[in-house]
Short mmCIF file of C-alpha atoms and ligand atoms in Angstrom, two decimals:
data_model
loop_
_atom_site.label_atom_id
_atom_site.label_comp_id
_atom_site.label_asym_id
_atom_site.label_seq_id
_atom_site.Cartn_x
_atom_site.Cartn_y
_atom_site.Cartn_z
CA MET A 38 -14.15 -23.12 -11.39
CA VAL A 39 -12.90 -20.00 -13.18
CA LYS A 40 -9.10 -19.90 -13.23
CA ILE A 41 -7.11 -16.72 -13.26
CA CYS A 42 -3.38 -16.50 -13.89
CA CYS A 43 -1.40 -13.30 -13.46
CA ILE A 44 2.03 -12.93 -15.08
CA GLY A 45 4.18 -10.61 -12.92
CA ALA A 46 4.19 -10.87 -9.12
CA GLY A 47 5.10 -7.24 -8.48
CA TYR A 48 3.53 -4.25 -6.74
CA VAL A 49 0.59 -4.42 -9.12
CA GLY A 50 0.11 -8.15 -9.72
CA GLY A 51 0.63 -9.32 -6.13
CA PRO A 52 -1.85 -7.13 -4.22
CA THR A 53 -4.45 -7.11 -7.02
CA MET A 54 -4.55 -10.88 -7.26
CA ALA A 55 -4.55 -11.31 -3.50
CA VAL A 56 -7.66 -9.14 -3.24
CA ILE A 57 -9.39 -10.92 -6.13
CA ALA A 58 -8.69 -14.24 -4.38
CA LEU A 59 -10.05 -12.92 -1.08
CA LYS A 60 -13.22 -11.51 -2.60
CA CYS A 61 -13.84 -14.42 -4.96
CA PRO A 62 -13.35 -17.68 -3.03
CA HIS A 63 -14.85 -19.58 -5.98
CA ILE A 64 -12.04 -18.45 -8.32
CA GLU A 65 -8.57 -19.98 -8.35
CA VAL A 66 -5.88 -17.34 -8.69
CA VAL A 67 -2.27 -18.17 -9.52
CA VAL A 68 0.39 -15.48 -9.70
CA VAL A 69 3.43 -16.48 -11.75
CA ASP A 70 6.78 -14.79 -12.18
CA ILE A 71 10.11 -15.55 -13.83
CA SER A 72 11.90 -14.46 -10.66
CA VAL A 73 12.47 -17.46 -8.38
CA PRO A 74 13.38 -15.38 -5.26
CA ARG A 75 10.31 -13.19 -5.73
CA ILE A 76 7.97 -16.17 -5.81
CA ALA A 77 9.78 -17.74 -2.86
CA ALA A 78 9.21 -14.51 -0.93
CA TRP A 79 5.50 -14.48 -1.79
CA ASN A 80 5.33 -18.02 -0.40
CA SER A 81 7.16 -17.05 2.80
CA ASP A 82 6.40 -14.97 5.90
CA GLN A 83 8.47 -12.10 4.50
CA LEU A 84 6.47 -10.84 1.51
CA PRO A 85 8.57 -9.13 -1.18
CA ILE A 86 6.70 -5.83 -0.89
CA TYR A 87 5.58 -3.79 2.08
CA GLU A 88 1.95 -2.75 1.86
CA PRO A 89 -0.34 -2.17 4.85
CA GLY A 90 -2.94 -4.93 5.11
CA LEU A 91 -1.41 -7.09 2.38
CA GLU A 92 0.00 -9.76 4.65
CA ASP A 93 -3.37 -10.31 6.23
CA VAL A 94 -5.08 -10.76 2.86
CA VAL A 95 -2.37 -13.12 1.58
CA LYS A 96 -2.47 -15.23 4.74
CA GLN A 97 -6.22 -15.65 4.46
CA CYS A 98 -6.12 -17.10 0.94
CA ARG A 99 -2.66 -18.48 0.24
CA GLY A 100 -2.80 -22.22 -0.30
CA LYS A 101 -6.61 -22.11 -0.58
CA ASN A 102 -7.40 -20.28 -3.80
CA LEU A 103 -4.30 -18.09 -4.11
CA PHE A 104 -1.02 -19.56 -5.30
CA PHE A 105 2.39 -18.17 -6.27
CA SER A 106 4.44 -20.17 -8.73
CA THR A 107 7.32 -20.05 -11.19
CA ASP A 108 5.68 -22.65 -13.38
CA VAL A 109 4.59 -19.97 -15.81
CA GLU A 110 3.68 -22.20 -18.73
CA LYS A 111 1.49 -24.64 -16.84
CA HIS A 112 -0.62 -21.97 -15.19
CA ILE A 113 -1.02 -19.96 -18.36
CA ALA A 114 -2.21 -23.11 -20.12
CA ASP A 115 -4.76 -23.81 -17.36
CA ALA A 116 -6.20 -20.31 -17.04
CA ASP A 117 -9.37 -18.82 -18.47
CA ILE A 118 -8.35 -15.24 -17.75
CA ILE A 119 -4.70 -14.13 -17.91
CA PHE A 120 -3.65 -10.82 -16.41
CA VAL A 121 -0.33 -9.43 -17.58
CA SER A 122 1.47 -7.05 -15.25
CA VAL A 123 5.10 -7.31 -16.30
CA ASN A 124 7.56 -4.45 -16.48
CA THR A 125 7.23 -1.85 -19.22
CA PRO A 126 10.47 0.13 -18.97
CA THR A 127 11.21 3.32 -20.85
CA LYS A 128 13.41 2.56 -23.85
CA THR A 129 17.01 3.63 -23.37
CA ARG A 130 18.16 3.16 -26.94
CA GLY A 131 16.86 3.05 -30.49
CA LEU A 132 13.59 4.49 -31.75
CA GLY A 133 11.83 6.50 -29.05
CA ALA A 134 14.76 6.26 -26.58
CA GLY A 135 14.05 8.15 -23.35
CA LYS A 136 10.32 8.24 -24.03
CA ALA A 137 8.70 5.20 -25.60
CA ALA A 138 7.88 2.07 -23.62
CA ASP A 139 9.98 -1.01 -24.15
CA LEU A 140 7.48 -3.80 -24.68
CA THR A 141 10.02 -6.63 -24.73
CA TYR A 142 8.58 -8.30 -21.63
CA TRP A 143 5.04 -7.84 -22.80
CA GLU A 144 5.81 -9.32 -26.18
CA SER A 145 7.51 -12.33 -24.65
CA ALA A 146 4.50 -12.83 -22.34
CA ALA A 147 2.19 -12.71 -25.35
CA ARG A 148 4.33 -15.18 -27.30
CA MET A 149 4.37 -17.55 -24.38
CA ILE A 150 0.59 -17.36 -24.08
CA ALA A 151 0.33 -18.18 -27.78
CA ASP A 152 2.78 -21.08 -27.42
CA VAL A 153 1.22 -22.87 -24.49
CA SER A 154 -2.51 -22.18 -24.82
CA LYS A 155 -4.84 -25.04 -25.67
CA SER A 156 -8.14 -23.31 -24.85
CA ASN A 157 -9.70 -19.88 -25.47
CA LYS A 158 -8.29 -17.08 -23.31
CA ILE A 159 -9.12 -13.62 -22.16
CA VAL A 160 -5.86 -11.66 -21.91
CA VAL A 161 -6.02 -8.61 -19.65
CA GLU A 162 -3.53 -5.75 -19.83
CA LYS A 163 -2.81 -4.73 -16.28
CA SER A 164 0.56 -3.01 -16.71
CA THR A 165 0.38 0.54 -17.91
CA VAL A 166 1.15 0.39 -21.58
CA PRO A 167 1.15 2.93 -24.36
CA VAL A 168 -2.12 3.32 -26.23
CA LYS A 169 -2.60 0.65 -28.91
CA THR A 170 -0.48 -1.97 -27.15
CA ALA A 171 -3.54 -4.19 -27.09
CA GLU A 172 -3.58 -4.09 -30.87
CA ALA A 173 0.04 -5.28 -31.02
CA ILE A 174 -0.63 -8.04 -28.51
CA GLU A 175 -3.74 -9.07 -30.38
CA LYS A 176 -1.71 -9.38 -33.57
CA ILE A 177 0.90 -11.60 -31.93
CA LEU A 178 -1.79 -13.83 -30.50
CA THR A 179 -3.99 -14.09 -33.58
CA HIS A 180 -1.05 -14.75 -35.91
CA ASN A 181 -0.05 -17.66 -33.68
CA SER A 182 -3.53 -18.74 -32.69
CA LYS A 183 -3.72 -22.38 -33.81
CA GLY A 184 -7.50 -22.02 -33.82
CA ILE A 185 -7.68 -20.64 -30.29
CA GLU A 186 -9.70 -17.48 -29.71
CA TYR A 187 -8.21 -14.62 -27.74
CA GLN A 188 -9.93 -11.55 -26.43
CA ILE A 189 -7.77 -8.68 -25.26
CA LEU A 190 -9.03 -6.41 -22.50
CA SER A 191 -7.46 -3.34 -20.98
CA ASN A 192 -8.06 -3.13 -17.23
CA PRO A 193 -5.67 -0.46 -15.97
CA GLU A 194 -4.70 -0.37 -12.32
CA PHE A 195 -5.31 2.80 -10.32
CA LEU A 196 -4.03 1.63 -6.95
CA ALA A 197 -1.53 3.83 -5.15
CA GLU A 198 1.24 2.29 -3.10
CA GLY A 199 0.81 2.45 0.64
CA THR A 200 -2.97 2.34 0.22
CA ALA A 201 -3.13 -0.47 -2.33
CA ILE A 202 -5.34 -2.78 -0.29
CA ASP A 203 -7.86 -0.06 0.55
CA ASP A 204 -7.82 1.14 -3.06
CA LEU A 205 -8.53 -2.41 -4.22
CA PHE A 206 -11.25 -2.99 -1.62
CA LYS A 207 -13.01 0.29 -2.41
CA PRO A 208 -11.95 1.49 -5.84
CA ASP A 209 -13.23 4.85 -7.14
CA ARG A 210 -13.78 2.97 -10.36
CA VAL A 211 -12.77 -0.15 -12.22
CA LEU A 212 -12.15 0.42 -15.88
CA ILE A 213 -12.52 -2.33 -18.45
CA GLY A 214 -11.88 -1.70 -22.13
CA GLY A 215 -12.55 -4.22 -24.85
CA ARG A 216 -13.45 -4.74 -28.49
CA GLU A 217 -16.89 -3.58 -29.58
CA THR A 218 -17.66 -6.99 -31.14
CA PRO A 219 -20.05 -9.50 -29.51
CA GLU A 220 -17.02 -11.59 -28.44
CA GLY A 221 -15.32 -8.50 -27.04
CA GLN A 222 -18.44 -7.57 -25.09
CA LYS A 223 -18.70 -11.11 -23.73
CA ALA A 224 -15.12 -10.92 -22.48
CA ILE A 225 -15.84 -7.56 -20.81
CA GLN A 226 -18.82 -9.12 -19.05
CA ALA A 227 -16.69 -12.05 -17.86
CA LEU A 228 -14.17 -9.73 -16.23
CA LYS A 229 -16.90 -7.47 -14.92
CA ALA A 230 -18.41 -10.51 -13.19
CA VAL A 231 -15.14 -11.00 -11.29
CA TYR A 232 -15.09 -7.44 -9.94
CA ALA A 233 -18.84 -7.41 -9.33
CA ASN A 234 -18.16 -9.77 -6.41
CA TRP A 235 -17.27 -6.71 -4.36
CA VAL A 236 -17.37 -3.55 -6.49
CA PRO A 237 -20.77 -1.85 -6.98
CA GLU A 238 -21.84 -2.08 -10.64
CA ASP A 239 -22.02 1.68 -11.11
CA ARG A 240 -18.31 1.88 -10.37
CA ILE A 241 -17.38 -0.52 -13.16
CA ILE A 242 -16.87 1.48 -16.32
CA CYS A 243 -16.79 -0.32 -19.65
CA THR A 244 -15.22 1.39 -22.66
CA ASN A 245 -13.47 0.59 -25.87
CA LEU A 246 -9.85 -0.59 -25.68
CA TRP A 247 -8.16 2.65 -26.60
CA SER A 248 -10.21 4.74 -24.19
CA ALA A 249 -9.23 2.44 -21.32
CA GLU A 250 -5.55 2.50 -22.24
CA LEU A 251 -5.50 6.26 -22.67
CA SER A 252 -7.50 6.93 -19.50
CA LYS A 253 -4.74 5.41 -17.41
CA LEU A 254 -2.09 7.65 -18.94
CA ALA A 255 -4.40 10.65 -18.71
CA ALA A 256 -5.27 10.03 -15.04
CA ASN A 257 -1.63 9.82 -14.03
CA ALA A 258 -0.72 12.84 -16.16
CA PHE A 259 -3.49 14.91 -14.51
CA LEU A 260 -2.37 13.88 -11.02
CA ALA A 261 1.27 14.64 -11.75
CA GLN A 262 0.25 17.94 -13.30
CA ARG A 263 -1.40 19.04 -10.07
CA ILE A 264 1.80 18.39 -8.17
CA SER A 265 3.90 20.24 -10.72
CA SER A 266 1.42 23.11 -10.60
CA VAL A 267 1.67 23.44 -6.83
CA ASN A 268 5.44 22.97 -6.95
CA ALA A 269 5.72 25.74 -9.52
CA MET A 270 3.73 27.90 -7.10
CA SER A 271 6.10 26.93 -4.28
CA ALA A 272 8.99 28.65 -6.06
CA LEU A 273 6.91 31.79 -6.44
CA CYS A 274 5.85 31.62 -2.78
CA GLU A 275 9.47 31.53 -1.65
CA ALA A 276 10.27 34.51 -3.86
CA THR A 277 7.36 36.56 -2.59
CA GLY A 278 6.87 35.51 1.02
CA ALA A 279 3.59 33.65 0.52
CA ASP A 280 3.10 30.25 2.14
CA VAL A 281 2.35 27.46 -0.33
CA ALA A 282 0.38 25.47 2.26
CA GLU A 283 -1.95 28.43 2.71
CA VAL A 284 -2.25 28.91 -1.03
CA SER A 285 -3.01 25.18 -1.56
CA HIS A 286 -5.59 25.25 1.20
CA ALA A 287 -7.32 28.29 -0.24
CA VAL A 288 -7.23 26.97 -3.79
CA GLY A 289 -8.34 23.46 -2.77
CA LYS A 290 -11.41 24.81 -0.97
CA ASP A 291 -12.90 25.51 -4.39
CA SER A 292 -14.99 22.39 -4.83
CA ARG A 293 -14.30 22.45 -8.56
CA ILE A 294 -10.60 22.05 -7.82
CA GLY A 295 -10.67 19.92 -4.68
CA SER A 296 -8.07 19.60 -1.97
CA LYS A 297 -6.27 16.36 -2.83
CA PHE A 298 -2.84 16.13 -4.44
CA LEU A 299 -1.95 19.74 -3.72
CA ASN A 300 0.92 19.13 -1.32
CA SER A 301 4.07 20.82 -2.43
CA SER A 302 7.10 18.56 -2.23
CA VAL A 303 10.66 18.03 -3.35
CA GLY A 304 9.12 16.37 -6.41
CA PHE A 305 6.95 13.42 -7.32
CA GLY A 306 8.40 9.95 -7.77
CA GLY A 307 7.09 6.43 -8.20
CA SER A 308 7.11 3.98 -11.03
CA CYS A 309 4.22 5.50 -12.96
CA PHE A 310 4.03 9.28 -13.21
CA GLN A 311 7.16 10.08 -15.17
CA LYS A 312 6.97 6.96 -17.31
CA ASP A 313 3.34 7.48 -18.19
CA ILE A 314 3.86 11.11 -19.11
CA LEU A 315 6.84 10.20 -21.27
CA ASN A 316 4.63 7.64 -23.00
CA LEU A 317 1.95 10.25 -23.48
CA VAL A 318 4.49 12.69 -24.91
CA TYR A 319 5.78 10.06 -27.31
CA ILE A 320 2.30 9.13 -28.47
CA CYS A 321 1.51 12.81 -29.11
CA GLU A 322 4.71 13.23 -31.11
CA CYS A 323 4.00 10.09 -33.14
CA ASN A 324 0.55 11.45 -33.91
CA GLY A 325 1.84 14.80 -35.14
CA LEU A 326 0.78 16.76 -32.05
CA PRO A 327 3.98 18.52 -30.95
CA GLU A 328 2.16 21.28 -29.04
CA VAL A 329 0.31 18.72 -26.93
CA ALA A 330 3.56 16.84 -26.36
CA THR A 331 5.32 20.01 -25.19
CA TYR A 332 2.47 20.81 -22.83
CA TRP A 333 2.79 17.50 -20.98
CA LYS A 334 6.58 17.48 -21.09
CA GLN A 335 6.51 20.62 -18.98
CA VAL A 336 5.06 18.63 -16.05
CA ILE A 337 8.27 16.59 -15.94
CA LYS A 338 10.46 19.63 -16.46
CA ILE A 339 8.97 21.35 -13.43
CA ASN A 340 9.49 18.17 -11.41
CA ASP A 341 13.18 18.12 -12.39
CA TYR A 342 13.40 21.83 -11.66
CA GLN A 343 11.98 21.28 -8.18
CA LYS A 344 14.58 18.62 -7.33
CA ASN A 345 17.43 20.80 -8.66
CA ARG A 346 16.10 23.80 -6.81
CA PHE A 347 16.13 21.84 -3.56
CA VAL A 348 19.76 20.74 -4.00
CA ASN A 349 20.75 24.30 -4.92
CA ARG A 350 19.10 25.60 -1.75
CA VAL A 351 21.07 23.13 0.35
CA VAL A 352 24.37 23.95 -1.25
CA SER A 353 23.93 27.72 -1.48
CA SER A 354 22.79 28.14 2.10
CA MET A 355 25.74 26.15 3.39
CA PHE A 356 28.23 28.70 2.07
CA ASN A 357 28.01 27.40 -1.48
CA THR A 358 29.73 24.14 -0.75
CA VAL A 359 28.89 20.84 0.88
CA SER A 360 32.25 19.30 0.00
CA GLY A 361 33.30 16.93 2.80
CA LYS A 362 30.28 17.90 4.92
CA LYS A 363 28.04 15.25 6.35
CA ILE A 364 24.44 15.60 5.18
CA ALA A 365 21.78 13.43 6.79
CA VAL A 366 19.03 12.25 4.47
CA LEU A 367 15.86 11.22 6.27
CA GLY A 368 13.67 9.15 3.99
CA PHE A 369 14.56 7.56 0.68
CA ALA A 370 11.29 5.90 -0.44
CA PHE A 371 9.27 7.88 -3.00
CA LYS A 372 6.56 8.43 -0.39
CA LYS A 373 5.73 7.21 3.10
CA ASP A 374 4.40 3.75 3.95
CA THR A 375 6.23 2.01 1.14
CA GLY A 376 9.72 0.60 0.68
CA ASP A 377 9.57 1.42 -3.01
CA THR A 378 12.30 3.70 -4.35
CA ARG A 379 11.48 3.71 -8.03
CA GLU A 380 12.05 7.22 -9.44
CA THR A 381 12.16 8.58 -5.89
CA PRO A 382 13.23 12.24 -5.79
CA ALA A 383 15.78 11.15 -3.16
CA ILE A 384 17.90 9.63 -5.92
CA ASP A 385 18.34 12.91 -7.76
CA VAL A 386 18.78 14.91 -4.56
CA CYS A 387 21.45 12.51 -3.25
CA LYS A 388 23.20 12.47 -6.62
CA GLY A 389 23.17 16.27 -6.61
CA LEU A 390 24.69 16.40 -3.12
CA LEU A 391 27.26 13.74 -4.01
CA GLY A 392 28.08 15.75 -7.14
CA ASP A 393 29.07 18.54 -4.79
CA LYS A 394 31.18 16.03 -2.82
CA ALA A 395 29.00 15.78 0.28
CA ARG A 396 29.14 12.76 2.57
CA VAL A 397 25.59 11.47 2.75
CA SER A 398 24.17 9.45 5.62
CA ILE A 399 20.78 7.98 4.82
CA TYR A 400 18.05 6.58 7.04
CA ASP A 401 14.75 5.18 5.78
CA PRO A 402 12.61 2.85 7.89
CA GLN A 403 11.80 0.56 4.94
CA VAL A 404 14.59 0.78 2.39
CA THR A 405 17.65 -1.47 2.53
CA GLU A 406 21.25 -0.40 2.05
CA ASP A 407 21.57 -2.67 -0.95
CA GLN A 408 18.60 -0.98 -2.63
CA ILE A 409 19.94 2.51 -1.95
CA GLN A 410 23.36 1.63 -3.31
CA ARG A 411 21.80 0.12 -6.40
CA ASP A 412 19.61 3.17 -6.94
CA LEU A 413 22.51 5.58 -6.64
CA SER A 414 24.72 3.73 -9.08
CA MET A 415 22.12 2.67 -11.64
CA ASN A 416 21.54 4.46 -14.93
CA LYS A 417 18.29 6.32 -15.52
CA PHE A 418 15.42 3.94 -16.46
CA ASP A 419 17.38 0.74 -15.62
CA TRP A 420 15.21 0.12 -12.55
CA ASP A 421 12.25 -1.04 -14.59
CA HIS A 422 13.62 -4.45 -15.54
CA PRO A 423 13.12 -7.66 -13.58
CA ILE A 424 15.70 -7.53 -10.83
CA HIS A 425 17.87 -10.36 -12.12
CA LEU A 426 18.04 -8.71 -15.54
CA GLN A 427 19.09 -5.31 -14.22
CA PRO A 428 22.63 -4.31 -15.16
CA MET A 429 25.01 -4.98 -12.26
CA SER A 430 25.94 -1.96 -10.19
CA PRO A 431 29.53 -1.05 -11.02
CA THR A 432 30.65 -0.13 -7.48
CA THR A 433 29.15 1.03 -4.26
CA VAL A 434 29.07 4.76 -3.73
CA LYS A 435 31.65 5.31 -1.02
CA GLN A 436 30.53 8.71 0.24
CA VAL A 437 27.17 7.16 1.18
CA SER A 438 26.43 5.40 4.43
CA VAL A 439 23.09 3.85 5.25
CA VAL A 440 22.11 3.68 8.90
CA TRP A 441 19.12 2.33 10.80
CA ASP A 442 18.30 5.29 12.99
CA ALA A 443 17.58 8.99 12.42
CA TYR A 444 19.79 9.95 15.38
CA GLU A 445 22.73 8.04 13.96
CA ALA A 446 22.22 9.62 10.53
CA THR A 447 22.17 13.14 11.96
CA LYS A 448 25.06 12.76 14.41
CA ASP A 449 27.80 15.28 13.58
CA ALA A 450 25.93 16.28 10.43
CA HIS A 451 25.96 19.83 9.10
CA GLY A 452 22.51 19.57 7.58
CA ILE A 453 19.41 17.37 7.40
CA CYS A 454 17.33 16.80 4.27
CA ILE A 455 13.87 15.35 4.86
CA LEU A 456 12.92 13.64 1.62
CA THR A 457 10.06 11.29 2.59
CA GLU A 458 7.13 12.24 4.81
CA TRP A 459 7.40 9.27 7.21
CA ASP A 460 5.30 10.00 10.31
CA GLU A 461 8.19 9.19 12.63
CA PHE A 462 10.14 12.18 11.33
CA LYS A 463 7.48 14.51 12.75
CA ASN A 464 8.10 13.34 16.29
CA LEU A 465 11.88 13.07 16.50
CA ASP A 466 13.66 14.69 19.44
CA TYR A 467 14.99 17.60 17.42
CA GLN A 468 16.64 19.18 20.47
CA ARG A 469 18.72 16.03 20.89
CA ILE A 470 19.47 16.02 17.16
CA TYR A 471 20.50 19.69 17.25
CA ASP A 472 22.80 19.12 20.20
CA ASN A 473 24.66 16.42 18.29
CA MET A 474 25.08 18.36 15.04
CA GLN A 475 27.69 20.76 13.69
CA LYS A 476 26.72 24.44 13.91
CA PRO A 477 25.13 26.24 12.25
CA ALA A 478 22.73 23.30 11.92
CA PHE A 479 20.37 23.21 8.95
CA VAL A 480 17.10 21.45 8.24
CA PHE A 481 15.84 21.30 4.64
CA ASP A 482 12.32 19.96 4.72
CA GLY A 483 11.36 18.62 1.30
CA ARG A 484 7.95 17.44 2.51
CA ASN A 485 6.81 20.22 4.83
CA ILE A 486 6.32 17.92 7.79
CA VAL A 487 8.23 19.71 10.55
CA ASN A 488 7.15 22.87 12.31
CA PRO A 489 9.73 25.44 11.16
CA GLU A 490 9.00 27.81 14.03
CA LYS A 491 9.68 25.16 16.68
CA LEU A 492 12.90 24.14 14.97
CA ARG A 493 14.02 27.76 14.72
CA GLU A 494 13.44 28.16 18.44
CA ILE A 495 15.86 25.26 19.00
CA GLY A 496 18.42 27.03 16.85
CA PHE A 497 18.13 25.38 13.45
CA ILE A 498 18.22 27.28 10.19
CA VAL A 499 15.17 25.92 8.42
CA TYR A 500 14.15 25.70 4.79
CA SER A 501 10.64 24.42 4.10
CA ILE A 502 9.49 24.16 0.50
CA GLY A 503 7.28 27.07 -0.51
CA LYS A 504 7.35 28.78 2.90
CA PRO A 505 8.63 32.23 3.78
CA LEU A 506 12.43 32.08 3.92
CA ASP A 507 14.72 32.57 6.91
CA ALA A 508 16.81 35.73 6.73
CA TRP A 509 19.80 33.41 6.31
CA LEU A 510 18.38 31.83 3.17
CA ARG A 511 17.27 35.19 1.76
CA ASP A 512 20.86 36.35 2.02
CA MET A 513 22.13 33.33 0.13
CA PRO A 514 19.89 33.03 -2.91
CA ALA A 515 19.93 29.77 -4.85
CA VAL A 516 20.18 29.92 -8.60
CA ALA A 517 18.30 27.02 -10.21
C1 LIG B 5 4.55 -3.39 -13.38
C2 LIG B 5 5.46 -2.60 -14.28
O1 LIG B 5 6.70 -2.39 -13.66
C3 LIG B 5 4.89 -1.27 -14.60
O2 LIG B 5 5.66 -0.68 -15.59
C4 LIG B 5 3.53 -1.41 -15.10
O3 LIG B 5 2.99 -0.16 -15.30
C5 LIG B 5 2.70 -2.23 -14.16
O4 LIG B 5 3.31 -3.48 -13.90
P1 LIG B 5 4.88 -3.36 -10.83
O5 LIG B 5 4.02 -4.53 -10.48
O6 LIG B 5 4.94 -2.22 -9.88
O7 LIG B 5 4.44 -2.70 -12.15
O8 LIG B 5 6.34 -3.85 -11.26
P2 LIG B 5 7.30 -4.91 -10.62
O9 LIG B 5 7.15 -4.91 -9.16
O10 LIG B 5 8.63 -4.67 -11.25
O11 LIG B 5 6.70 -6.31 -11.13
C6 LIG B 5 6.83 -6.85 -12.39
C7 LIG B 5 7.11 -8.35 -12.25
O12 LIG B 5 7.03 -8.99 -13.52
C8 LIG B 5 8.50 -8.68 -11.68
O13 LIG B 5 8.38 -9.44 -10.50
C9 LIG B 5 9.18 -9.48 -12.81
O14 LIG B 5 10.05 -10.49 -12.34
C10 LIG B 5 7.98 -10.04 -13.55
N1 LIG B 5 8.25 -10.41 -14.95
C11 LIG B 5 8.84 -9.53 -15.78
C12 LIG B 5 7.89 -11.68 -15.40
O15 LIG B 5 7.38 -12.51 -14.66
N2 LIG B 5 8.13 -11.99 -16.71
C13 LIG B 5 8.75 -11.13 -17.58
O16 LIG B 5 8.98 -11.46 -18.75
C14 LIG B 5 9.11 -9.86 -17.09
C1 LIG B 6 0.17 6.70 -8.67
C2 LIG B 6 -1.34 6.96 -8.86
O1 LIG B 6 -1.83 7.70 -7.74
C3 LIG B 6 -2.07 5.64 -8.99
O2 LIG B 6 -3.45 5.87 -9.25
C4 LIG B 6 -1.47 4.85 -10.13
O3 LIG B 6 -2.09 3.58 -10.26
C5 LIG B 6 0.02 4.67 -9.93
O4 LIG B 6 0.66 5.94 -9.75
P1 LIG B 6 1.71 5.97 -6.65
O5 LIG B 6 2.84 6.15 -7.61
O6 LIG B 6 1.67 4.74 -5.83
O7 LIG B 6 0.34 6.03 -7.44
O8 LIG B 6 1.74 7.19 -5.62
P2 LIG B 6 1.00 8.57 -5.42
O9 LIG B 6 0.35 8.55 -4.11
O10 LIG B 6 0.17 8.94 -6.58
O11 LIG B 6 2.23 9.58 -5.29
C6 LIG B 6 3.11 9.81 -6.37
C7 LIG B 6 4.16 10.82 -5.98
O12 LIG B 6 3.61 12.12 -5.87
C8 LIG B 6 4.86 10.55 -4.64
O13 LIG B 6 6.24 10.78 -4.77
C9 LIG B 6 4.21 11.52 -3.71
O14 LIG B 6 5.03 11.85 -2.62
C10 LIG B 6 4.00 12.71 -4.63
N1 LIG B 6 2.93 13.61 -4.19
C11 LIG B 6 1.65 13.17 -4.07
C12 LIG B 6 3.23 14.94 -3.92
O15 LIG B 6 4.38 15.37 -4.04
N2 LIG B 6 2.22 15.79 -3.52
C13 LIG B 6 0.92 15.37 -3.42
O16 LIG B 6 0.07 16.19 -3.08
C14 LIG B 6 0.63 14.01 -3.69
#
């Protein structure tokens, strides 16, 4: 029986391994992690991450051919194929600070593999890593090989949160990069055979190592670039009276461009986009390509601009101050159908409002108070460390309250900021909400999910990203 071990039971490792186990009943899959509570959660009825369909898949295979364990060394030693999907935070100090990936966890995973292995291994990079990481890992392994042969493969993950299980069941493509030697090709075939249990062969792309590593960064950079492009347009739409949704629709109808990923928003978040672009920028700089680096950096700058612009709109339209005013924040996750808050635009928006001394009342159907407090008091980039190694939050942010109901959040509020596109926010009783708010009552829709006309009829002053502005907002221009 082929044995697979995955180091890192996170958003990537957990769902990916669960689907491999489901689709390959003849393979034993063990997911290991240094975090005891995380593994305990994977073994319980309350899985550590929320992902539609995941529970069902886990329940079908757990205890049969899918196991979660903290006995990292044993399962690494037993495995034929080892996936590594541990954290790769952005460095906060030293060479490449603010841009380069910190490969501490990766390196320690590689050293552990070298220490405990007694048979040949295929080591698969699953975390997004900067190009040429495989080479570094290969060096660590071969310099400590004790006669064991290692093959390194890059098999980047393209799943998106909220649709992870569907993405894994029906991937657009599976990418496997490996060495161009006979041994490298053999390893590629071994991994291909795993995916071929459910993915059509023509969707499994085999490349060299560097192409696979770079393709992941490139794919995320292209996706993020589309959002920054449409968000840049949203500012122009507001200035000119065009409607960004109409512009996106018209542009997306061109089959060469396509309609996906053209929704204007308060900004993109998530664990990958910003980090991957920063990696890309750093790699370009290291390779003497400053113009290319500047080009990609602009995608992040526009994203930051969009978040700032949103906060400025809120503050300027409320008579240039939100000091002491209650602002309801609906949605904190970086997108709907996930409880994940990594790099969510809500963090920067809330920090901006708190900077102007607002009182912020937050409701998100999937995010806990503890998580929100941690996010609002953590330093930039600290989130991407295993939870027990994250620096402790200094204090809770007092001007923030977290409530479990949109009506509670909006009660007596002066304004509402919609920051995640949860479906339930579309169907709230806005008349009831309006009646319980201070007047004038404002709605700032950072996801374009409410119907501005209907809300205006109720009496709200409405700001929707990239849509023609209310007379009120036109009279109170925001300076970014
Ligand atoms: C992870 C990385 O965070 C991301 O940077 C990379 O691109 C893909 O892999 P994700 O699965 O979403 O993405 O992260 P997370 O949910 O934080 O899971 C990583 C897990 O690795 C954590 O549970 C952590 O405890 C574990 N880990 C980390 C180890 O088991 N060993 C380590 O040495 C470090
Ligand atoms: C992304 C990639 O899609 C995935 O392939 C990769 O493996 C990991 O990174 P994810 O971060 O889960 O996945 O979410 P995604 O759906 O890509 O959304 C990222 C951010 O962009 C979210 O904050 C989302 O709200 C925002 N977004 C997306 C927009 O603002 N507008 C859009 O049109 C689409």
